[in-house]
Amino acid sequence: MHCPFCRHPDSRVVDSRTSDDGSSIRRRRQCPQCGRRFTTLETASLSVVKRSGVTEPFSREKIVGGVRKACQGRPVSEDDLALLAQRVEETLRGNGTAELDAYEIGLAILGPLRELDEVAYLRFASVYQAFESLEDFESAINLLRADRAASTEEPAPDDQSAESASGELTETVLGGESALPPMR
Ligand SMILES: [Zn+2]
């Protein structure tokens, strides 16, 4: 990349450092022409395709904003929200897809939100999965109860059965027609 000071078309990397969460690399560069130093930040591009077809960069702030609404009046701190957004981003980056839609983002939010606060989770899921009736809430609550009962029971004798059970549960929770959540 060219030097931001003298526009020399080349630069030399003098130092490079990966961020703590591994999502970016900071490179210290020096221009061979004018000798000045500057820093570049390299991140894998992650963009969101909105329903209108417009693409915008993924933003943790928007995740926080969307989840914060579901958390109104709940004992959830800003730190909790920030951590949740970080987990969501890590999950999405881990999927290896550069372009995400609101459905995938909502999906990545549900898991960590459920761990954080079950009421907020239900609120969020009701919008995300377009709950239409009390029965929809009832079945979602039943799933939460069943899962809680399972987690308070003695640990399963072999891990494999526990894993397949939770896999099934995930499928049930996420099945059905899903409306896209409002991502703002
Ligand atoms: Zn220069």
XYZ file of N, CA and C and ligand atoms in Angstrom:
553
model
N 0.836 -1.204 0.000
C 0.000 0.000 0.000
C 0.867 1.249 0.000
N 0.311 2.330 -0.527
C 1.152 3.521 -0.671
C 1.259 4.312 0.645
N 2.292 5.090 0.719
C 2.561 5.891 1.911
C 1.527 7.023 2.018
N 0.881 7.171 3.183
C -0.133 8.227 3.325
C 0.464 9.632 3.374
N 1.777 9.722 3.517
C 2.420 11.043 3.611
C 2.902 11.523 2.249
N 3.671 10.675 1.558
C 4.245 11.125 0.295
C 3.695 10.356 -0.904
N 2.776 9.451 -0.651
C 2.137 8.654 -1.702
C 3.098 7.721 -2.426
N 4.244 7.475 -1.861
C 5.151 6.506 -2.463
C 4.403 5.177 -2.550
N 4.475 4.505 -3.700
C 3.605 3.335 -3.913
C 3.990 2.075 -3.124
N 4.995 2.155 -2.292
C 5.387 0.940 -1.589
C 5.696 1.250 -0.124
N 5.634 0.236 0.716
C 6.036 0.431 2.105
C 6.574 -0.881 2.645
N 7.313 -0.758 3.722
C 7.969 -1.926 4.293
C 7.359 -2.192 5.666
N 7.040 -3.473 5.921
C 6.477 -3.823 7.231
C 7.615 -3.945 8.238
N 7.562 -3.160 9.326
C 8.619 -3.236 10.338
C 8.197 -4.036 11.569
N 6.884 -4.157 11.754
C 6.411 -4.933 12.902
C 4.985 -5.377 12.598
N 4.611 -6.553 13.065
C 3.208 -6.917 12.915
C 2.733 -7.689 14.137
N 1.537 -7.359 14.542
C 1.037 -7.869 15.803
C -0.424 -8.285 15.646
N -0.735 -9.485 16.131
C -2.124 -9.956 16.073
C -2.867 -9.484 17.316
N -4.100 -9.042 17.133
C -4.879 -8.585 18.295
C -5.171 -9.761 19.226
N -5.512 -9.425 20.468
C -5.726 -10.467 21.482
C -6.781 -11.485 21.072
N -7.854 -11.008 20.446
C -8.901 -11.952 20.074
C -8.637 -12.601 18.709
N -7.508 -12.257 18.121
C -7.111 -12.910 16.878
C -7.882 -12.459 15.645
N -8.690 -11.409 15.793
C -9.525 -11.027 14.655
C -8.857 -10.007 13.728
N -7.720 -9.474 14.158
C -7.066 -8.494 13.295
C -5.553 -8.507 13.474
N -4.882 -7.962 12.481
C -3.423 -7.831 12.551
C -3.067 -6.368 12.335
N -2.270 -5.845 13.218
C -1.794 -4.472 13.130
C -0.380 -4.514 12.569
N -0.137 -3.769 11.506
C 1.207 -3.747 10.941
C 1.780 -2.339 11.000
N 2.975 -2.286 11.496
C 3.709 -1.026 11.524
C 4.508 -0.998 10.239
N 4.346 0.060 9.463
C 5.034 0.135 8.181
C 5.907 1.372 8.094
N 6.915 1.260 7.272
C 7.783 2.416 7.056
C 7.920 2.666 5.565
N 7.860 3.943 5.231
C 7.993 4.317 3.829
C 9.480 4.412 3.466
N 9.928 3.721 2.408
C 11.342 3.775 2.028
C 11.719 5.110 1.386
N 10.690 5.870 0.964
C 10.946 7.151 0.320
C 11.172 8.267 1.338
N 10.166 8.479 2.231
C 10.259 9.607 3.173
C 10.648 9.142 4.579
N 10.653 7.844 4.805
C 11.101 7.324 6.089
C 10.068 7.377 7.193
N 8.876 7.920 6.910
C 7.871 8.023 7.969
C 7.182 6.678 8.189
N 6.659 6.557 9.405
C 6.018 5.296 9.770
C 4.503 5.466 9.909
N 3.786 4.435 9.600
C 2.333 4.443 9.800
C 1.864 3.022 10.095
N 0.635 2.918 10.552
C 0.099 1.631 10.969
C -1.097 1.245 10.106
N -1.158 -0.010 9.741
C -2.356 -0.484 9.046
C -2.999 -1.582 9.874
N -4.292 -1.691 9.731
C -5.042 -2.698 10.466
C -5.705 -3.620 9.454
N -5.430 -4.903 9.615
C -5.977 -5.859 8.658
C -7.018 -6.743 9.354
N -8.234 -6.755 8.818
C -9.266 -7.643 9.364
C -9.920 -8.378 8.206
N -10.412 -9.583 8.485
C -11.148 -10.292 7.448
C -12.445 -9.534 7.230
N -12.809 -9.357 5.971
C -14.010 -8.569 5.749
C -15.233 -9.404 6.083
N -16.150 -8.778 6.755
C -17.366 -9.462 7.180
C -18.480 -8.465 6.905
N -19.345 -8.808 5.982
C -20.375 -7.832 5.675
C -21.764 -8.438 5.787
N -22.708 -7.554 5.942
C -24.091 -7.951 6.169
C -24.926 -7.532 4.977
N -25.659 -8.490 4.432
C -26.564 -8.165 3.330
C -27.935 -7.908 3.921
N -28.393 -6.693 3.756
C -29.694 -6.343 4.325
C -30.809 -6.804 3.403
N -32.033 -6.777 3.950
C -33.162 -7.258 3.152
C -33.333 -6.447 1.873
N -32.941 -5.186 1.938
C -33.052 -4.338 0.758
C -32.007 -4.688 -0.302
N -31.065 -5.584 0.070
C -30.017 -5.956 -0.867
C -28.747 -5.136 -0.668
N -28.850 -4.117 0.153
C -27.687 -3.269 0.428
C -26.724 -4.026 1.355
N -25.433 -3.905 1.060
C -24.430 -4.552 1.901
C -23.751 -3.509 2.771
N -23.570 -3.853 4.055
C -22.859 -2.928 4.932
C -21.910 -3.726 5.810
N -20.872 -3.085 6.333
C -19.917 -3.823 7.159
C -20.580 -4.323 8.440
N -20.156 -5.507 8.870
C -20.662 -6.043 10.127
C -20.279 -5.091 11.248
N -21.203 -4.888 12.176
C -20.878 -4.008 13.293
C -21.379 -4.590 14.609
N -20.460 -4.683 15.552
C -20.837 -5.188 16.875
C -21.842 -4.259 17.529
N -21.711 -2.947 17.261
C -22.614 -1.970 17.872
C -24.061 -2.265 17.482
N -24.241 -2.705 16.229
C -25.612 -2.991 15.790
C -26.155 -4.242 16.478
N -25.281 -5.189 16.723
C -25.706 -6.388 17.454
C -26.144 -5.958 18.859
N -25.286 -5.156 19.476
C -25.599 -4.681 20.837
C -26.921 -3.922 20.838
N -27.110 -3.055 19.846
C -28.335 -2.264 19.768
C -29.573 -3.140 19.657
N -29.482 -4.169 18.809
C -30.621 -5.058 18.615
C -30.935 -5.866 19.864
N -29.883 -6.349 20.518
C -30.083 -7.192 21.698
C -30.498 -6.338 22.905
N -30.011 -5.114 22.954
C -30.318 -4.247 24.094
C -31.833 -4.054 24.242
N -32.499 -3.934 23.092
C -33.960 -3.768 23.132
C -34.626 -4.951 23.827
N -34.136 -6.134 23.517
C -34.735 -7.338 24.118
C -34.399 -7.443 25.602
N -33.365 -6.718 26.025
C -32.886 -6.819 27.411
C -33.425 -5.719 28.311
N -34.333 -4.881 27.788
C -34.844 -3.775 28.602
C -35.448 -4.278 29.905
N -35.005 -3.668 31.005
C -35.529 -4.046 32.311
C -34.962 -5.327 32.868
N -34.038 -5.926 32.158
C -33.436 -7.182 32.601
C -32.067 -6.907 33.225
N -31.615 -7.782 34.110
C -30.297 -7.558 34.746
C -29.141 -7.904 33.804
N -29.045 -7.134 32.741
C -27.988 -7.365 31.757
C -27.182 -6.082 31.629
N -25.879 -6.174 31.832
C -25.054 -4.963 31.798
C -24.522 -4.698 30.399
N -23.972 -3.503 30.234
C -23.360 -3.162 28.952
C -22.185 -4.094 28.652
N -21.475 -4.493 29.706
C -20.367 -5.435 29.518
C -20.882 -6.766 28.985
N -22.024 -7.211 29.535
C -22.622 -8.458 29.053
C -22.936 -8.356 27.563
N -23.493 -7.198 27.194
C -23.872 -7.004 25.796
C -22.641 -6.990 24.894
N -21.590 -6.321 25.374
C -20.364 -6.244 24.580
C -19.761 -7.630 24.390
N -19.799 -8.412 25.460
C -19.245 -9.756 25.391
C -20.071 -10.628 24.450
N -21.384 -10.462 24.529
C -22.261 -11.222 23.645
C -21.964 -10.892 22.178
N -21.819 -9.593 21.900
C -21.551 -9.190 20.521
C -20.213 -9.751 20.039
N -19.258 -9.816 20.960
C -17.961 -10.380 20.592
C -18.103 -11.870 20.252
N -18.871 -12.561 21.081
C -19.089 -13.994 20.821
C -19.810 -14.218 19.498
N -20.779 -13.350 19.220
C -21.521 -13.464 17.963
C -20.566 -13.272 16.783
N -19.719 -12.259 16.900
C -18.781 -12.009 15.804
C -17.826 -13.186 15.617
N -17.340 -13.731 16.725
C -16.430 -14.876 16.627
C -17.115 -16.062 15.952
N -18.373 -16.295 16.342
C -19.121 -17.394 15.728
C -19.257 -17.184 14.227
N -19.635 -15.957 13.854
C -19.874 -15.668 12.445
C -18.587 -15.749 11.640
N -17.491 -15.262 12.223
C -16.206 -15.361 11.518
C -15.802 -16.816 11.388
N -16.119 -17.578 12.444
C -15.790 -18.997 12.426
C -16.538 -19.756 11.344
N -17.707 -19.241 10.946
C -18.476 -19.890 9.882
C -17.776 -19.798 8.532
N -16.883 -18.838 8.420
C -16.106 -18.715 7.193
C -16.855 -18.090 6.029
N -18.001 -17.479 6.293
C -18.732 -16.816 5.221
C -18.446 -15.321 5.320
N -18.145 -14.703 4.183
C -17.813 -13.288 4.228
C -19.061 -12.413 4.204
N -20.154 -12.960 3.651
C -21.384 -12.175 3.574
C -22.469 -12.863 4.388
N -23.050 -12.109 5.288
C -24.039 -12.679 6.190
C -25.390 -12.041 5.930
N -26.457 -12.802 6.213
C -27.752 -12.145 6.190
C -28.292 -12.089 7.619
N -29.395 -11.377 7.774
C -29.938 -11.158 9.116
C -30.311 -12.480 9.792
N -30.703 -13.451 8.992
C -31.081 -14.749 9.558
C -29.885 -15.391 10.264
N -28.745 -15.406 9.590
C -27.540 -16.021 10.176
C -27.095 -15.280 11.431
N -27.242 -13.964 11.390
C -26.828 -13.169 12.545
C -27.749 -13.456 13.725
N -29.048 -13.500 13.457
C -30.009 -13.801 14.517
C -29.734 -15.162 15.134
N -29.396 -16.099 14.271
C -29.097 -17.451 14.730
C -27.902 -17.454 15.677
N -26.898 -16.662 15.336
C -25.686 -16.608 16.161
C -25.936 -15.879 17.483
N -26.977 -15.056 17.508
C -27.295 -14.314 18.727
C -28.051 -15.190 19.723
N -28.936 -16.047 19.213
C -29.829 -16.811 20.096
C -29.104 -17.596 21.190
N -28.049 -18.310 20.828
C -27.366 -19.164 21.802
C -26.813 -18.385 22.987
N -25.918 -17.414 22.721
C -25.350 -16.648 23.830
C -26.401 -15.840 24.600
N -27.443 -15.375 23.921
C -28.463 -14.588 24.608
C -29.242 -15.471 25.584
N -29.452 -16.693 25.181
C -30.180 -17.617 26.045
C -29.399 -17.879 27.329
N -28.063 -17.977 27.194
C -27.226 -18.176 28.384
C -27.264 -16.934 29.280
N -27.395 -15.794 28.637
C -27.339 -14.527 29.367
C -28.633 -14.271 30.140
N -29.758 -14.378 29.454
C -31.027 -14.054 30.111
C -32.168 -14.701 29.330
N -32.906 -15.558 30.013
C -33.926 -16.330 29.300
C -35.116 -15.481 28.859
N -35.428 -14.462 29.651
C -36.553 -13.604 29.258
C -36.187 -12.797 28.006
N -34.981 -12.252 28.025
C -34.520 -11.497 26.860
C -34.444 -12.420 25.640
N -34.023 -13.646 25.880
C -33.951 -14.626 24.797
C -35.322 -14.852 24.182
N -36.329 -15.026 25.042
C -37.689 -15.261 24.534
C -38.195 -14.065 23.739
N -37.905 -12.866 24.245
C -38.320 -11.664 23.522
C -37.672 -11.628 22.144
N -36.369 -11.867 22.143
C -35.640 -11.800 20.880
C -36.131 -12.889 19.930
N -36.284 -14.109 20.466
C -36.713 -15.236 19.629
C -38.112 -14.998 19.081
N -38.955 -14.314 19.853
C -40.332 -14.111 19.396
C -40.366 -13.213 18.169
N -39.408 -12.298 18.096
C -39.331 -11.437 16.917
C -38.624 -12.184 15.791
N -37.512 -12.776 16.142
C -36.688 -13.450 15.144
C -37.421 -14.602 14.482
N -38.141 -15.370 15.298
C -38.830 -16.533 14.750
C -40.301 -16.243 14.480
N -40.671 -14.966 14.591
C -42.031 -14.539 14.276
C -43.092 -15.364 14.994
N -42.983 -15.406 16.320
C -44.009 -16.097 17.098
C -45.358 -15.454 16.780
N -46.353 -16.283 16.591
C -47.662 -15.749 16.233
C -48.716 -16.014 17.292
N -48.428 -16.937 18.180
C -49.475 -17.301 19.139
C -48.851 -17.627 20.491
N -49.730 -17.767 21.469
C -49.260 -18.179 22.791
C -48.589 -19.549 22.710
N -49.081 -20.386 21.818
C -48.498 -21.729 21.681
C -47.030 -21.651 21.279
N -46.704 -20.664 20.459
C -45.299 -20.514 20.051
C -44.425 -20.210 21.269
N -44.946 -19.301 22.129
C -44.200 -18.984 23.349
C -44.120 -20.213 24.255
N -45.253 -20.882 24.345
C -45.343 -22.048 25.213
C -44.317 -23.100 24.808
N -44.216 -23.369 23.522
C -43.278 -24.422 23.128
C -41.837 -23.968 23.331
N -41.576 -22.676 23.126
C -40.222 -22.170 23.369
C -39.882 -22.270 24.858
N -40.868 -21.952 25.701
C -40.640 -22.032 27.146
C -40.460 -23.493 27.575
N -41.254 -24.353 26.980
C -41.101 -25.777 27.298
C -39.705 -26.291 26.947
N -39.199 -25.809 25.829
C -37.851 -26.223 25.444
C -36.820 -25.728 26.451
N -37.003 -24.483 26.900
C -36.087 -23.941 27.906
C -36.165 -24.770 29.186
N -37.398 -25.099 29.592
C -37.584 -25.887 30.812
C -36.949 -27.256 30.679
N -37.189 -27.876 29.544
C -36.665 -29.228 29.325
C -35.146 -29.204 29.392
N -34.583 -28.145 28.815
C -33.134 -28.035 28.787
C -32.579 -27.786 30.180
N -33.311 -26.963 30.939
C -32.867 -26.675 32.296
C -32.938 -27.938 33.149
N -34.029 -28.690 33.004
C -34.179 -29.942 33.748
C -33.050 -30.892 33.385
N -32.734 -30.955 32.104
C -31.681 -31.871 31.656
C -30.333 -31.462 32.241
N -30.113 -30.133 32.345
C -28.797 -29.697 32.818
C -28.656 -29.841 34.331
N -29.803 -29.910 35.067
C -29.692 -30.078 36.513
C -29.668 -31.554 36.915
N -30.029 -32.428 35.956
C -29.925 -33.858 36.241
C -28.463 -34.262 36.306
N -28.270 -35.519 36.749
C -26.903 -36.014 36.795
C -26.324 -35.985 35.380
N -25.019 -35.757 35.297
C -24.406 -35.722 33.973
C -24.664 -37.023 33.210
N -24.896 -36.863 31.937
C -25.151 -38.051 31.115
C -23.947 -38.994 31.185
N -24.201 -40.312 31.201
C -23.105 -41.272 31.315
C -22.097 -41.165 30.175
N -22.573 -40.918 28.974
C -21.588 -40.688 27.918
C -21.917 -39.398 27.180
N -20.858 -38.685 26.857
C -21.000 -37.363 26.266
C -21.761 -37.371 24.946
N -21.629 -38.461 24.248
C -22.205 -38.506 22.909
C -23.727 -38.323 22.933
N -24.384 -38.961 23.900
C -25.840 -38.861 23.922
C -26.260 -37.439 24.282
N -25.500 -36.809 25.166
C -25.823 -35.436 25.536
C -25.690 -34.517 24.334
N -24.672 -34.785 23.553
C -24.422 -33.947 22.398
C -25.549 -34.080 21.374
N -25.968 -35.304 21.122
C -27.002 -35.471 20.112
C -28.328 -34.895 20.612
N -28.549 -34.988 21.927
C -29.794 -34.436 22.450
C -29.830 -32.932 22.260
N -28.702 -32.262 22.554
C -28.715 -30.819 22.413
C -28.774 -30.428 20.937
N -28.232 -31.276 20.084
C -28.322 -31.009 18.647
C -29.765 -31.015 18.186
N -30.511 -32.009 18.653
C -31.926 -32.095 18.292
C -32.682 -30.866 18.766
N -32.357 -30.469 19.984
C -33.062 -29.346 20.582
C -32.855 -28.099 19.744
N -31.608 -27.890 19.346
C -31.300 -26.720 18.538
C -32.149 -26.723 17.272
N -32.267 -27.901 16.687
C -33.019 -27.976 15.449
C -34.491 -27.622 15.678
N -35.028 -28.093 16.806
C -36.435 -27.810 17.093
C -36.641 -26.317 17.306
N -35.737 -25.741 18.068
C -35.882 -24.319 18.376
C -35.829 -23.483 17.109
N -34.939 -23.875 16.202
C -34.714 -23.026 15.047
C -35.554 -23.414 13.842
N -36.296 -24.504 13.975
C -37.073 -24.946 12.831
C -38.229 -24.002 12.547
N -38.903 -24.243 11.469
C -40.088 -23.455 11.154
C -39.746 -22.208 10.375
N -40.763 -21.579 9.906
C -40.562 -20.361 9.132
C -40.022 -19.266 10.031
N -38.971 -18.656 9.607
C -38.403 -17.602 10.428
C -38.441 -16.278 9.697
N -38.931 -15.315 10.389
C -38.887 -13.980 9.795
C -37.542 -13.369 10.148
N -37.111 -12.457 9.341
C -35.838 -11.822 9.632
C -36.032 -10.800 10.731
N -35.122 -10.767 11.667
C -35.258 -9.796 12.756
C -34.893 -8.406 12.261
N -35.445 -7.408 12.907
C -35.025 -6.064 12.504
C -33.603 -5.810 12.955
N -32.715 -5.603 12.029
C -31.316 -5.351 12.383
C -31.054 -3.871 12.218
N -31.041 -3.178 13.280
C -30.738 -1.748 13.185
C -29.666 -1.375 14.149
Zn 6.472 8.315 2.298
